[in-house]
Coordinates of C-alpha atoms in Angstrom, one line a residue:
Chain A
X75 CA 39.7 19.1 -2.5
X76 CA 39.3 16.2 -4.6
X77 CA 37.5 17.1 -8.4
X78 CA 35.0 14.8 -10.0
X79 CA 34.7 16.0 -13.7
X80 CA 31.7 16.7 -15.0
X81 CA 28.9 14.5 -16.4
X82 CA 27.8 14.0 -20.1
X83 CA 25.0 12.6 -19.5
X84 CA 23.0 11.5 -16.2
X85 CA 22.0 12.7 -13.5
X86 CA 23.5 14.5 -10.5
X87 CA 21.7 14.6 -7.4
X88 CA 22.5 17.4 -5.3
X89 CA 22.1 19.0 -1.6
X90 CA 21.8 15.9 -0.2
X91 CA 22.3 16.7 3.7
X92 CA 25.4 15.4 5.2
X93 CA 25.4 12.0 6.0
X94 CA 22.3 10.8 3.9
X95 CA 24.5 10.7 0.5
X96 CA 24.8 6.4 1.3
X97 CA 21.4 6.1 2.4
X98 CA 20.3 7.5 -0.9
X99 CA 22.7 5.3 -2.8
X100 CA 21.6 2.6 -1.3
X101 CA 18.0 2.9 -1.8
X102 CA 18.6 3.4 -5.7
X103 CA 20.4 0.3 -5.9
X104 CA 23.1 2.3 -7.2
X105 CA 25.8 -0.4 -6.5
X106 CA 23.7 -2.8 -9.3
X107 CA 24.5 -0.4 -11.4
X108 CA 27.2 -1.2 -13.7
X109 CA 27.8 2.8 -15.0
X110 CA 29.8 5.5 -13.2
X111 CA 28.6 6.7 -9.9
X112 CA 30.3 9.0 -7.7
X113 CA 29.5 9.4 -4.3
X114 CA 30.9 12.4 -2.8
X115 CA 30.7 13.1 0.8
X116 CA 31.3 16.3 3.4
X117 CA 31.6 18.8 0.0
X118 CA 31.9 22.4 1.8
X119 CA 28.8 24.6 1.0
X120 CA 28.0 27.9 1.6
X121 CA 24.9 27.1 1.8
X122 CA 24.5 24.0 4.1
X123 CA 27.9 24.4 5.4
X124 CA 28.7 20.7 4.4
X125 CA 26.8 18.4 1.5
X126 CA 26.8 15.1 0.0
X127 CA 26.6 14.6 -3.5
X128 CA 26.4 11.9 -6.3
X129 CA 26.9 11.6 -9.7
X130 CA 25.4 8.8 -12.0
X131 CA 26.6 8.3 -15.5
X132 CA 23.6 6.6 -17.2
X133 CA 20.9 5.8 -19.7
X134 CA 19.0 3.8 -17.5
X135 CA 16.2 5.4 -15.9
X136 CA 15.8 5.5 -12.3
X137 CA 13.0 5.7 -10.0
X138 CA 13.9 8.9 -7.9
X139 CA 10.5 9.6 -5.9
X140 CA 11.9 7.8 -2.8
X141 CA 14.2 10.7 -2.5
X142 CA 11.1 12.8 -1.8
X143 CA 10.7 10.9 1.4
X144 CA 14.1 10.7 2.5
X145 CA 14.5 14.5 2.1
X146 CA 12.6 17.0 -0.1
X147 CA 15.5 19.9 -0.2
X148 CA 17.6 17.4 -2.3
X149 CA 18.1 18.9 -6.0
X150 CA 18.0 16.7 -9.0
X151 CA 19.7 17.5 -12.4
X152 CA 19.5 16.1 -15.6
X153 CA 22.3 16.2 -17.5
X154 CA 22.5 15.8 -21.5
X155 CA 25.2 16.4 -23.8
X156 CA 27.0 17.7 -20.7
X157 CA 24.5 20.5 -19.5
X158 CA 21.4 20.3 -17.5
X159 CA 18.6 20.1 -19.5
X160 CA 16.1 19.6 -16.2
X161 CA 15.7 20.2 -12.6
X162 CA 13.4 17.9 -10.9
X163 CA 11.6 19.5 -8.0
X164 CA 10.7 16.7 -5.3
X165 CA 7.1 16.4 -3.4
X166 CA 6.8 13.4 -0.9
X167 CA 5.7 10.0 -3.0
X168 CA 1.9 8.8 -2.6
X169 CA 3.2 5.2 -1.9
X170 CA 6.6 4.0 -0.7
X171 CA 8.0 0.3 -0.8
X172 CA 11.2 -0.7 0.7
X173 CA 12.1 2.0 3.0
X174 CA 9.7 2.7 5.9
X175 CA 8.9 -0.4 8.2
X176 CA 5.6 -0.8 10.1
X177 CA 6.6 -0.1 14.0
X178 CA 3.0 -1.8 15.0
X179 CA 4.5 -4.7 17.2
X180 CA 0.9 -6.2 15.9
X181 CA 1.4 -6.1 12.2
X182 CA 1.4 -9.2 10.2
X183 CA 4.2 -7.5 8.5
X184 CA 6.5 -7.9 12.0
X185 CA 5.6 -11.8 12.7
X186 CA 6.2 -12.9 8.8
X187 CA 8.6 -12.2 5.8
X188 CA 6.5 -10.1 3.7
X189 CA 8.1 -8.5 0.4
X190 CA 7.8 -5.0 -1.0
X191 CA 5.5 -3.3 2.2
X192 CA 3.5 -0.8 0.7
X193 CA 2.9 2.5 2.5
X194 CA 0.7 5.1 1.9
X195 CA 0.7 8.8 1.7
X196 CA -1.8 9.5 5.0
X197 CA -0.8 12.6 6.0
X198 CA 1.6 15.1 3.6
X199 CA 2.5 18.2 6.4
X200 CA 3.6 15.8 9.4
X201 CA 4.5 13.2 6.6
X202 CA 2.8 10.2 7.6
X203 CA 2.6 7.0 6.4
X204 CA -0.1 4.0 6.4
X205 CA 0.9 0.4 6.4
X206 CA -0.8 -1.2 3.5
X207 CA -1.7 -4.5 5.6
X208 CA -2.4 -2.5 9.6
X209 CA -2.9 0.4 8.9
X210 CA -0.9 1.8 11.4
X211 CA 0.8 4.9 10.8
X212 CA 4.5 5.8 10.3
X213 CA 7.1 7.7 9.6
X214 CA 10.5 7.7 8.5
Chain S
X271 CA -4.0 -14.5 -11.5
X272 CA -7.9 -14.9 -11.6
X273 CA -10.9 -12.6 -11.1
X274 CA -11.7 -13.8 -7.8
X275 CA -13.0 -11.3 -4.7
X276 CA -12.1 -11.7 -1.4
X277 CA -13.7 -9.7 2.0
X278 CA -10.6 -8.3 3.5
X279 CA -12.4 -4.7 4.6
X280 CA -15.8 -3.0 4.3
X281 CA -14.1 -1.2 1.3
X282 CA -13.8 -3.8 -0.7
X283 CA -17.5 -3.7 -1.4
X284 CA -19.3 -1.0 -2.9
X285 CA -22.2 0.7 -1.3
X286 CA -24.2 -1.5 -4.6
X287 CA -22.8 -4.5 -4.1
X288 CA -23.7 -4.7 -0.6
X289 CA -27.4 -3.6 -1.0
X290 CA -27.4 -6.6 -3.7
X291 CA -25.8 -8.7 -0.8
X292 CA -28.1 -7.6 1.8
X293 CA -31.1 -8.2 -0.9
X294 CA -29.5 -11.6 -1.2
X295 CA -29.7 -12.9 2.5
X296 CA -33.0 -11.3 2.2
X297 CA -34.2 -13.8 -0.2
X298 CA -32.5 -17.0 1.6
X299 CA -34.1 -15.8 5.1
X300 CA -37.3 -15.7 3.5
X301 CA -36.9 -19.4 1.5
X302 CA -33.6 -20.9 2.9
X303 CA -35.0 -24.3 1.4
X304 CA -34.3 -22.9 -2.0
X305 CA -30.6 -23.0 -1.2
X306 CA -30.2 -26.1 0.5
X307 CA -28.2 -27.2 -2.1
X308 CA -26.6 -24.6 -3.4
X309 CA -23.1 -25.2 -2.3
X310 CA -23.0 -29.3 -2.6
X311 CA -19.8 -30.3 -3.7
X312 CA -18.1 -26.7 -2.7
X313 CA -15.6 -27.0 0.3
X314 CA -14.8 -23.8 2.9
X315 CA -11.6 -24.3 4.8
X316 CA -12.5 -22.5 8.1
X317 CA -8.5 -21.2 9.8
X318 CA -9.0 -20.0 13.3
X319 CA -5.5 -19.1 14.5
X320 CA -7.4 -17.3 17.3
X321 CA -10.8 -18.7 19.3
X322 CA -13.7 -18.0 18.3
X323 CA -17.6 -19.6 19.0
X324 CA -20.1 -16.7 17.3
X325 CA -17.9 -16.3 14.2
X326 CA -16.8 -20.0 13.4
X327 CA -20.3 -21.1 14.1
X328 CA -22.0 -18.7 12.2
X329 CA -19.3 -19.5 9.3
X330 CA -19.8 -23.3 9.3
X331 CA -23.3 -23.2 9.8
X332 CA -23.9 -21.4 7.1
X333 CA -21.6 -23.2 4.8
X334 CA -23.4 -26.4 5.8
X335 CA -27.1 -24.3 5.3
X336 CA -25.8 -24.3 1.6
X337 CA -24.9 -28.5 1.2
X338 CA -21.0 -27.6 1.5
X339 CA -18.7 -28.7 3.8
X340 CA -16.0 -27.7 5.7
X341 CA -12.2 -28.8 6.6
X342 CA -10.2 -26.1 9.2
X343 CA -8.9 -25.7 12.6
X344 CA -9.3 -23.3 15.5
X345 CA -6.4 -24.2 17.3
X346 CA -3.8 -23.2 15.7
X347 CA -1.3 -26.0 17.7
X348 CA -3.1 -28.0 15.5
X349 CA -1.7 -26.7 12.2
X350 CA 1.4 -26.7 10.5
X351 CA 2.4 -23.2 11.3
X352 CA 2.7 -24.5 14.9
X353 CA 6.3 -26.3 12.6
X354 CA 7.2 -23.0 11.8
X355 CA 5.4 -22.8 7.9
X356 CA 4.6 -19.8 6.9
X357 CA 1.3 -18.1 6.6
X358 CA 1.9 -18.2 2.8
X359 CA 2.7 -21.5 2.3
X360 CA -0.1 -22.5 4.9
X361 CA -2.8 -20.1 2.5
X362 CA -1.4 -21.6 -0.7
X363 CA -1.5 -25.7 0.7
X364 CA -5.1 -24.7 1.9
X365 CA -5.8 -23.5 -1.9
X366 CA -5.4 -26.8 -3.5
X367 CA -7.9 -28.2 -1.3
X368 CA -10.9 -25.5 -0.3
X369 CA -12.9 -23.4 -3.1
X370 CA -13.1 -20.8 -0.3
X371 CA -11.4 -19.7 3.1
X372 CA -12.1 -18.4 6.4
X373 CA -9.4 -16.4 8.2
X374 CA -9.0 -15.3 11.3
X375 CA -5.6 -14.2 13.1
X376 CA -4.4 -12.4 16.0
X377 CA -1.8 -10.4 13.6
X378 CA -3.2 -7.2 12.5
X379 CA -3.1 -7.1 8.4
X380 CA -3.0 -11.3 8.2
X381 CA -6.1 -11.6 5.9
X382 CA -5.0 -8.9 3.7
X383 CA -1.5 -11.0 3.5
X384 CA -3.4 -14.4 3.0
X385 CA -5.5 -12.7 0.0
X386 CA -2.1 -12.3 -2.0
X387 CA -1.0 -15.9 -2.1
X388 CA -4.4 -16.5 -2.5
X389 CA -4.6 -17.4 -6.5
X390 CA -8.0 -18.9 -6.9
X391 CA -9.7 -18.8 -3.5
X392 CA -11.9 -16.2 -2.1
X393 CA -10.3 -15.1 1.3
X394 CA -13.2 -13.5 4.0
X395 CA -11.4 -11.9 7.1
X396 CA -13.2 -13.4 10.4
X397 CA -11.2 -10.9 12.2
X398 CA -7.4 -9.8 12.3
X399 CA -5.9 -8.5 15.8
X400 CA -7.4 -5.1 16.8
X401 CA -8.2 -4.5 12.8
X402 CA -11.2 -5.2 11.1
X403 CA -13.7 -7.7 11.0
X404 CA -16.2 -6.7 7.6
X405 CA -18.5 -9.8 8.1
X406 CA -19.7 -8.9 11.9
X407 CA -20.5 -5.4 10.1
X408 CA -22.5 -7.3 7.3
X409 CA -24.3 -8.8 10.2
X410 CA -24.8 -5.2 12.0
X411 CA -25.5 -3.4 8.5
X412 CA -28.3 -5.8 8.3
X413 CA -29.3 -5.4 12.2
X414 CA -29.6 -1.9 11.3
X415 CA -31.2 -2.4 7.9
X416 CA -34.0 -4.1 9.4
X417 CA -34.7 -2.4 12.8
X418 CA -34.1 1.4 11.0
X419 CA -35.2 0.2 7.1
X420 CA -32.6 2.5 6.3
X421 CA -28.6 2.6 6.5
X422 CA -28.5 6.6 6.3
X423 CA -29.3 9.5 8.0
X424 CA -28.4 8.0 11.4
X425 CA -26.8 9.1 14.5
X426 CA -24.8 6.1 15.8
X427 CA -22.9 6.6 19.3
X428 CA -20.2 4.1 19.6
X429 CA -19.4 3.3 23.5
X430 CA -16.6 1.2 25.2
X431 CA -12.9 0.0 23.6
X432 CA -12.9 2.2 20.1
X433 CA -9.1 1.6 20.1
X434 CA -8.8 -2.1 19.9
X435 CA -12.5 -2.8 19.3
X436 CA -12.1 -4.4 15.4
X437 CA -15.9 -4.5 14.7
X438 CA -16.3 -0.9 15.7
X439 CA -13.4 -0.3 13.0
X440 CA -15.1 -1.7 10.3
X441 CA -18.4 -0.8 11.1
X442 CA -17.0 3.3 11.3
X443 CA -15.6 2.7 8.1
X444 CA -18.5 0.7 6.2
X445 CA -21.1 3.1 7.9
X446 CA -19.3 6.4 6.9
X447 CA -20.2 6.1 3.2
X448 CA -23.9 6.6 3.5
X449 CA -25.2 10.0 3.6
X450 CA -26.2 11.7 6.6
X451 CA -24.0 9.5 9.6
X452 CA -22.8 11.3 12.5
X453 CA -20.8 9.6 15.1
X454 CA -20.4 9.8 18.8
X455 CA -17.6 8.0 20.6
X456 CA -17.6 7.4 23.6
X457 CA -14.6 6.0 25.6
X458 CA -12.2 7.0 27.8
X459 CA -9.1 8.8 26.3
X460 CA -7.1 6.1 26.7
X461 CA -9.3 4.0 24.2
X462 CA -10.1 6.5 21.8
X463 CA -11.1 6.1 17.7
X464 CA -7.1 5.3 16.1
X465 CA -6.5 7.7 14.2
X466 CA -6.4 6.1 10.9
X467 CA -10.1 5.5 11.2
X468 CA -11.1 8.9 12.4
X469 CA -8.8 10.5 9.2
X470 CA -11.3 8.9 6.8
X471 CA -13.9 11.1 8.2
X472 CA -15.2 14.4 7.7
X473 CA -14.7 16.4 10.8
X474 CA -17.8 17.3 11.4
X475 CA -19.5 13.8 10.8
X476 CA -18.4 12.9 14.0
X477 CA -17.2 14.0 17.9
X478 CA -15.4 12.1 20.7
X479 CA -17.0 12.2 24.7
X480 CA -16.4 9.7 27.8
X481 CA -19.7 10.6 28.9
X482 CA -22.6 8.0 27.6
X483 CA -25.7 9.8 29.9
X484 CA -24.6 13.4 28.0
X485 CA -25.1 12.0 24.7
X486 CA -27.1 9.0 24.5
X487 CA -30.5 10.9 23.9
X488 CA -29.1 12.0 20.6
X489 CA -28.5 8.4 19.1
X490 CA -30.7 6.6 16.8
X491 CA -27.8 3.4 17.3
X492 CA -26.4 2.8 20.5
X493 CA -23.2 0.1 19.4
X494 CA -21.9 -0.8 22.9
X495 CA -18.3 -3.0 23.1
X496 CA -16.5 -4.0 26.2
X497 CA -14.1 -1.8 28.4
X498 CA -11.2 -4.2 28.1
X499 CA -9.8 -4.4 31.9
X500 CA -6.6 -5.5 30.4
X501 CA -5.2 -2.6 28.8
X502 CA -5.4 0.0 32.1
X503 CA -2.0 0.4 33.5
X504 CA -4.2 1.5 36.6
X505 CA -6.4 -0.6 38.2
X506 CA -7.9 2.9 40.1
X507 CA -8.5 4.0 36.5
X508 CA -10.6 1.1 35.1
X509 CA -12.7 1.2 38.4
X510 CA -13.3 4.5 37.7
X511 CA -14.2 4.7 34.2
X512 CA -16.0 1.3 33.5
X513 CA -18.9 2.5 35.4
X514 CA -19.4 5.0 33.1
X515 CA -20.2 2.2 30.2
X516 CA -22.0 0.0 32.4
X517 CA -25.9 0.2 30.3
X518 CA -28.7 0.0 32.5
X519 CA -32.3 0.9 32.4
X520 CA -31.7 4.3 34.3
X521 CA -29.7 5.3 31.5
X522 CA -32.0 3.8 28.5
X523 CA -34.5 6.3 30.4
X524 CA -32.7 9.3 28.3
X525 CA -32.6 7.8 25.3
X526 CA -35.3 8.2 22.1
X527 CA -37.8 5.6 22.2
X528 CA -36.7 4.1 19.0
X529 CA -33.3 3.9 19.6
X530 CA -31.8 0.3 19.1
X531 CA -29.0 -1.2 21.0
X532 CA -26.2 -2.9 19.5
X533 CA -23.6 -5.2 20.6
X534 CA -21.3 -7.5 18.7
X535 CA -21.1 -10.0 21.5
X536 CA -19.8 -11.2 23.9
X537 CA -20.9 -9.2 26.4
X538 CA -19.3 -9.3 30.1
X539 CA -20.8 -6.6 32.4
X540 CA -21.2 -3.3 30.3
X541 CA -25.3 -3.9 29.4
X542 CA -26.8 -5.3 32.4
X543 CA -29.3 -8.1 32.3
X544 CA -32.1 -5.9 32.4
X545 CA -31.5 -4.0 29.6
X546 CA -32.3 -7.3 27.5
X547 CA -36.5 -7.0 28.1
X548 CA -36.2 -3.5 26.5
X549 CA -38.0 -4.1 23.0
X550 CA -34.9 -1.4 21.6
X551 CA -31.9 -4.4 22.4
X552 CA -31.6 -6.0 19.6
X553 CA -28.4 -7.5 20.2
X554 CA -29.6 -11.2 20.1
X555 CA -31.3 -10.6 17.0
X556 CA -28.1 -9.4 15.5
X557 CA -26.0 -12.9 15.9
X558 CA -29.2 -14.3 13.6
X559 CA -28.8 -12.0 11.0
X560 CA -25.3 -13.1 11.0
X561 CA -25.5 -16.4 9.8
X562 CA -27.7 -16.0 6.8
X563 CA -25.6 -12.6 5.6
X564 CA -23.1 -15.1 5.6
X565 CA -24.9 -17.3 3.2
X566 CA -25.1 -14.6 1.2
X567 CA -21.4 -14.0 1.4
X568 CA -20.0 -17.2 0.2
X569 CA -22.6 -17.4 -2.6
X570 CA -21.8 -14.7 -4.0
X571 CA -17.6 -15.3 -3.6
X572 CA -18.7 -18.3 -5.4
X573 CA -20.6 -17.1 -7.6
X574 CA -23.1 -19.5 -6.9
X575 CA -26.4 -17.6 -6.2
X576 CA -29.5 -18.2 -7.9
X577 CA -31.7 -16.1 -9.7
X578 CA -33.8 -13.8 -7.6

C-alpha cells in the first residue's frame, strides 16, 4: 500500500468512485496547478470496496461545484493547519460550463466552435440539463 | 460592451415592453406617414442563411417604410461562410457596416450565438431551426390583440407539428405569461410539445390530444401549423393522421362563433380553401400585422421612435 502523508493545508477530495479520480482532475485543471496534488487511484474501501482520491496542497481557491455533477457522493475536506476545518456537502450546480456537450445534431453549438457552453439546471431528480443556445436537454 | 437589446426569444421582452411595442405599431398603422423618415440614414443588414418570402419581405419592407435601407443575402452560397468563415467573424464583419441585423439560420441557437459577437448591433432572430421565431409571435400577439382586444384569459388550441413548429415555440412561451391561458395541443405523438417548452408551464395550464373535432369547441384561438410529411418514418402513418388536421367547414361547425383561426403561413393542405370565407380566419390579416409590428421593432432597437 503506497502512503501519501497528510495535508497541511488544502483540500482533499474524497469517495470519488473508482475510475472518475482523472476525470475530476481534469476538469479542475489540476495539472495548471503548480502546488502538490496527489491522485490516488483503486484505494481499498470498506465502504465502496475500491475509491479514488486526491489531495491538493494549496491556497488557491478552486471552483469545486462541477463535482456536484460529475458525482454528488464525493466528500470534500478542507484542511487547515493540518485538520479539517470543513466538509463541503455537494448539490448538483445551477449552470455548468465545460463539461456536458449539447447532443442536438441541430444545435449551433455542433456546426460552430463556441466557447464556454452554458447549461442549465432543468430538471434536479433525473439531473437534466438545458443548452443555453437550443435548448435541448442533456445529461451527463 | 454597450446597452444595446437584441430579439433573440419572447423572453427577452417583458410583458410592459411589449404592450409599449404593440402601442407603438399601433400608432404607425394609424399614421405610417409620420415615420416615413424615421430611419433615413439607418442601414439593416437582412442574413438569410435559410429561404424565406413572408419574413424577409416583411423585414425589408418595413425597414424601407421607415427611409432605411438594407444590404443582406438569402442565399447563403452567396456569403462568405459558403469560404468556410465563421458565423462570428461573419456577425462581427456585418457590424461595421449595419446599425441593425436580421438573422435567420437553419442551426437551432444561431441568433442567440450571433447576439454575443454582436457589440453594437441589435440582433432580431427571423427564425433558428426548429427553435424560435419571437417576431412571427409579435405579429400573432398583435393578430390576437386585435381580433380578442385582450392577450389573457384565452383558450388557445395549438394543432399540427408542435415538435419542430418554431412559431408555436415562441408563441407557447410568449403567450404563457398572461393570466388565465390554457393550452390544447393537438398532434400526433410523434410531434408532440418538446419538452423544454412544456417544463415552463404549469401543469394544469395546459393538456396534450390528437383529436382536433374533441376539443376545438373549447378554443377561443385555433393556431393551426403544417403536419410535416417529412418526418413520418411511415408513409401508412402520415396518411392516417394528417386527415385528422385537415380544417374544413364541417369541423369549424363545433367551434364557438368567435373563435379565430390562426396560421403562421404557409399553408399546404391542413385549412382547406373554404375555410378562408369564414369571417373567424384571420390568417391573412395576420401577415399585415406583421410588417408594421416590425416597424415598431427596429424603432425601438434603434431607439428611434417618436413621441407618442
Amino acid at each position: 500500500m503506497i502512503n501519501v502523508s497528510k495535508i497541511k493545508k488544502g483540500i482533499v477530495i474524497d469517495h470519488i468512485a473508482q475510475g472518475q479520480g482523472y476525470k475530476i482532475f481534469s476538469q479542475l485543471k489540476l495539472d495548471e496547478i503548480e502546488d502538490v496534488v496527489v491522485l490516488l487511484r483503486n484505494i481499498p474501501s470498506n465502504k465502496m470496496g475500491k475509491k479514488d482520491l486526491i489531495k491538493i496542497e494549496t491556497e488557491i481557491p478552486l471552483d469545486l461545484t462541477v463535482l456536484g455533477l460529475i458525482d454528488p457522493n464525493i466528500t470534500i475536506n478542507i484542511i487547515k493547519d493540518g485538520l479539517r476545518v470543513d466538509k463541503i456537502k455537494l448539490t448538483l450546480p445551477l449552470k455548468v460550463t465545460g463539461i456536458l456537450k449539447c447532443k442536438n445534431p441541430r444545435c449551433i453549438t455542433q456546426h460552430e466552435k463556441v466557447k464556454d457552453v452554458e447549461f442549465i439546471l432543468a430538471d434536479a431528480a433525473s439531473r437534466i440539463y438545458r443548452c443555453e443556445y437550443c435548448d435541448s436537454h442533456t445529461s451527463l | 460592451m454597450k446597452n444595446i437589446k437584441h430579439l433573440i426569444e419572447p423572453g427577452d421582452f417583458t410583458i410592459e415592453e411589449l404592450d409599449s411595442l404593440f402601442r407603438l405599431a399601433d400608432a404607425i398603422i394609424a399614421d405610417p406617414n409620420k415615420y416615413l423618415d424615421r430611419c433615413k440614414g439607418k442601414l439593416l443588414a437582412s442574413l438569410f442563411f435559410e429561404p424565406s418570402t413572408r419574413t424577409r419581405f416583411s423585414f425589408e419592407s418595413a425597414m424601407l417604410r421607415l427611409g432605411g435601407q438594407i444590404i443582406g443575402f438569402d442565399d447563403p452560397a452567396a456569403s462568405s461562410t459558403s469560404k468556410g468563415e465563421s458565423l462570428a467573424d461573419t456577425i462581427r464583419t456585418v457590424g461595421c457596416y449595419a446599425d441593425i441585423a436580421v438573422l435567420r439560420h437553419p442551426r437551432e441557437g444561431t441568433a442567440k450565438l450571433a447576439s454575443k459577437y454582436s457589440e453594437d448591433m441589435p440582433v432580431i432572430n427571423a427564425g433558428d431551426g426548429g427553435h424560435q421565431h419571437p417576431t412571427q409571435t409579435l405579429t400573432d400577439l398583435m393578430t390576437i390583440r386585435h381580433y380578442k382586444k385582450r392577450l389573457d384569459g384565452h383558450v388557445i388550441a395549438i394543432c399540427g407539428d408542435l415538435k419542430f413548429g418554431r412559431t408555436i415555440h415562441s408563441l407557447v412561451k410568449a403567450m404563457s405569461r398572461y393570466e388565465g391561458v390554457r393550452f390544447i395541443f393537438i398532434s400526433p405523438e410523434e410531434l408532440r410539445m418538446p419538452s423544454y417548452i412544456l417544463e415552463g408551464l404549469d401543469e394544469s395550464t395546459y393538456m396534450q390530444t390528437d383529436q382536433l373535432e374533441s376539443v376545438i369547441h373549447e378554443a377561443d384561438i385555433l393556431y393551426m401549423s403544417r403536419v410535416q410529411r417529412e418526418r413520418f418514418v411511415s408513409e401508412e402513418e402520415y396518411e392516417r393522421l394528417k386527415n385528422y388536421y385537415i380544417l374544413d367547414k364541417e369541423k369549424l361547425t363545433g367551434a364557438k362563433d368567435d373563435m379565430i383561426v390562426m396560421h403562421p403561413l404557409p399553408r399546404v393542405n391542413e385549412i382547406c380553401e373554404e375555410v378562408d370565407d369564414d369571417p373567424r380566419a384571420v390568417y391573412f390579416h395576420q401577415a399585415r400585422f406583421g410588417m408594421f409590428i416590425r416597424m415598431a421593432l427596429i424603432l425601438r432597437l434603434l431607439n428611434m421612435e417618436v413621441e407618442q
